[in-house]
Amino acid sequence: MNIAIVGSGIIGLSTAHELLHAGHRVRAFTRDALSEITSSKAAAIWFPYLARPVAAVNRWSRESYERYLTQLDRPEAGISLVDLTVLVKEPDAWWKDAIPPGTLHTLPPEELPGDTEYGYTVKAPLIETQLYLAALEAEVLKLGGKIERSAVSDLVELADDYDLVVNCAGLGARELVGDTTMYPVKGQILKVKNRADVRHTIADYSFDAAGEQAAYLIPRRDFLIMGGTSIKGDWNTTPDPELTTGILERCRRITNANLDDVVVDEVVVGLRPGRPEIRVEREGKVIHNYGHGGAGYTVCWGCAKRVAELVG
């Protein structure tokens, strides 16, 4: 089949890759350069976050995890397997079903920071976004796919020229298909100098009643990411100094490392594509694959596999 894909972030590129492997002809349309898209700003560690429905997300997460394992021997892809500390309020977590057997272990109390009561370590894929997106785009092109820098405003019109159209427009789907259940989830992160004494850590709970104040520490090759926020409905992408102060304070609470002397090198803001549930379904000549919240890298390959099944 001749298939058009709208969007070339991690969702669009993984979908293109899957469809090319299935023998289809693919052209992806993207409004923005690779370095400008939301996918390039993500912390990008495998972990189901801000995504529903639970059963499907767990399945797609496991499938994506297994795909990342096959890519560990490709240095250009920027994939590594790290020990991720996950701090929780209750010992039973909904995402446990997504974790492959043998990769989840309970942390002893003496290793928990502050007043944290429960925690786990998970072997988790860490994705260096710039490397991974560039490598994936190169592979899509090598497989014969085409990527066109062009904005799409009408899926029906586009479908006239293709057998199928796959909508991977992320937050842009709100206007593209009139999906008013879509909303931005503002994420602000800090880039600081890497620290050898900081573990990969996520607090799987919010520090406020509104669910906007998150905390995570993600050491990468070149810098340490400190996050973050999950502010629903906020379209403002200007860094907020007050949010920066809050992030620093919360991150100090989820680690036993001393972060008092941290110097912030860069503040990055991105808008996650929020939706009550991820939408992966076929509607005539259009297949939708959007609304992945904060779990784009975590579920992308599982969702791409589902799109390929819907193509038939």
Short mmCIF file of N, CA and C in Angstrom, two decimals, residues 42-46 78-85 124-129 190-202 216-227 251 254-255 257 259:
data_model
loop_
_atom_site.label_atom_id
_atom_site.label_comp_id
_atom_site.label_asym_id
_atom_site.label_seq_id
_atom_site.Cartn_x
_atom_site.Cartn_y
_atom_site.Cartn_z
N ALA A 42 12.34 15.25 25.18
CA ALA A 42 11.90 14.32 26.22
C ALA A 42 13.05 13.79 27.06
N ALA A 43 12.75 13.46 28.32
CA ALA A 43 13.74 12.80 29.17
C ALA A 43 14.03 11.41 28.63
N ALA A 44 13.01 10.79 28.06
CA ALA A 44 13.15 9.57 27.26
C ALA A 44 13.80 8.39 27.98
N ILE A 45 13.25 8.06 29.12
CA ILE A 45 13.59 6.80 29.76
C ILE A 45 12.32 5.96 29.75
N TRP A 46 12.48 4.67 29.51
CA TRP A 46 11.32 3.79 29.40
C TRP A 46 10.60 3.73 30.75
N GLY A 78 22.01 5.13 20.43
CA GLY A 78 21.98 5.79 21.74
C GLY A 78 21.08 5.12 22.75
N ILE A 79 21.00 3.79 22.73
CA ILE A 79 20.18 3.05 23.69
C ILE A 79 21.09 2.39 24.73
N SER A 80 20.73 2.51 25.99
CA SER A 80 21.44 1.81 27.05
C SER A 80 20.42 1.29 28.06
N LEU A 81 20.83 0.30 28.82
CA LEU A 81 19.97 -0.28 29.85
C LEU A 81 20.49 0.17 31.20
N VAL A 82 19.66 0.86 31.96
CA VAL A 82 20.10 1.43 33.24
C VAL A 82 19.23 0.93 34.38
N ASP A 83 19.75 1.09 35.60
CA ASP A 83 18.97 0.77 36.79
C ASP A 83 18.15 2.00 37.17
N LEU A 84 16.86 1.90 36.98
CA LEU A 84 15.95 3.01 37.29
C LEU A 84 15.31 2.79 38.65
N THR A 85 15.49 3.75 39.54
CA THR A 85 14.82 3.72 40.85
C THR A 85 13.45 4.37 40.71
N ALA A 124 15.76 -0.47 32.89
CA ALA A 124 14.98 0.32 31.94
C ALA A 124 15.83 0.84 30.79
N PRO A 125 15.33 0.78 29.56
CA PRO A 125 16.03 1.40 28.44
C PRO A 125 16.05 2.93 28.59
N LEU A 126 17.21 3.51 28.38
CA LEU A 126 17.38 4.96 28.35
C LEU A 126 17.70 5.34 26.92
N ILE A 127 16.96 6.31 26.39
CA ILE A 127 17.09 6.69 24.98
C ILE A 127 17.70 8.09 24.88
N GLU A 128 18.85 8.18 24.25
CA GLU A 128 19.45 9.49 23.96
C GLU A 128 18.71 10.05 22.74
N THR A 129 17.82 10.99 22.98
CA THR A 129 16.83 11.38 21.98
C THR A 129 17.43 11.84 20.64
N LEU A 190 15.35 20.72 33.58
CA LEU A 190 16.61 21.43 33.72
C LEU A 190 17.74 20.54 33.25
N LYS A 191 18.70 21.12 32.54
CA LYS A 191 19.91 20.40 32.17
C LYS A 191 21.05 20.94 33.03
N VAL A 192 21.73 20.03 33.75
CA VAL A 192 22.83 20.43 34.61
C VAL A 192 24.02 19.50 34.35
N LYS A 193 25.15 19.85 34.90
CA LYS A 193 26.34 19.02 34.74
C LYS A 193 26.11 17.65 35.36
N ASN A 194 26.56 16.60 34.68
CA ASN A 194 26.37 15.23 35.16
C ASN A 194 27.04 15.01 36.51
N ARG A 195 26.42 14.12 37.29
CA ARG A 195 26.93 13.80 38.62
C ARG A 195 27.04 12.28 38.75
N ALA A 196 28.20 11.80 39.16
CA ALA A 196 28.43 10.37 39.29
C ALA A 196 27.63 9.76 40.44
N ASP A 197 27.23 10.59 41.42
CA ASP A 197 26.54 10.06 42.61
C ASP A 197 25.03 10.08 42.49
N VAL A 198 24.50 10.42 41.31
CA VAL A 198 23.04 10.51 41.13
C VAL A 198 22.53 9.31 40.36
N ARG A 199 21.55 8.63 40.92
CA ARG A 199 20.92 7.49 40.26
C ARG A 199 19.82 7.98 39.31
N HIS A 200 19.48 7.15 38.33
CA HIS A 200 18.28 7.38 37.53
C HIS A 200 17.08 7.15 38.45
N THR A 201 16.30 8.19 38.70
CA THR A 201 15.24 8.11 39.70
C THR A 201 13.98 8.81 39.22
N ILE A 202 12.84 8.17 39.45
CA ILE A 202 11.53 8.77 39.17
C ILE A 202 10.65 8.61 40.40
N TYR A 216 12.06 13.89 38.90
CA TYR A 216 12.85 12.80 38.35
C TYR A 216 14.26 13.28 38.04
N LEU A 217 15.19 12.34 38.10
CA LEU A 217 16.60 12.60 37.82
C LEU A 217 17.06 11.58 36.78
N ILE A 218 17.48 12.08 35.62
CA ILE A 218 17.86 11.19 34.53
C ILE A 218 19.26 11.56 34.03
N PRO A 219 20.31 10.88 34.55
CA PRO A 219 21.65 11.11 34.01
C PRO A 219 21.74 10.61 32.56
N ARG A 220 22.28 11.44 31.68
CA ARG A 220 22.48 11.07 30.28
C ARG A 220 23.97 11.14 29.97
N ARG A 221 24.32 10.94 28.72
CA ARG A 221 25.75 10.94 28.36
C ARG A 221 26.42 12.27 28.63
N ASP A 222 25.74 13.35 28.29
CA ASP A 222 26.37 14.67 28.33
C ASP A 222 25.89 15.57 29.47
N PHE A 223 24.79 15.22 30.12
CA PHE A 223 24.24 16.09 31.16
C PHE A 223 23.25 15.31 32.02
N LEU A 224 22.86 15.92 33.11
CA LEU A 224 21.85 15.37 34.00
C LEU A 224 20.54 16.13 33.80
N ILE A 225 19.46 15.40 33.57
CA ILE A 225 18.15 16.02 33.47
C ILE A 225 17.48 16.00 34.84
N MET A 226 17.00 17.16 35.26
CA MET A 226 16.21 17.27 36.48
C MET A 226 14.82 17.76 36.10
N GLY A 227 13.82 17.02 36.52
CA GLY A 227 12.46 17.40 36.17
C GLY A 227 11.55 17.24 37.38
N CYS A 251 13.67 17.57 43.49
CA CYS A 251 14.70 16.60 43.14
C CYS A 251 15.62 16.30 44.32
N ILE A 254 14.27 13.38 46.42
CA ILE A 254 14.17 12.01 45.92
C ILE A 254 15.54 11.34 45.73
N THR A 255 16.57 11.96 46.31
CA THR A 255 17.91 11.38 46.18
C THR A 255 18.68 11.56 47.48
N ALA A 257 21.90 11.93 47.22
CA ALA A 257 23.02 12.75 46.78
C ALA A 257 22.80 14.20 47.19
N LEU A 259 22.61 17.83 46.26
CA LEU A 259 22.42 18.63 45.05
C LEU A 259 22.43 20.13 45.34
#
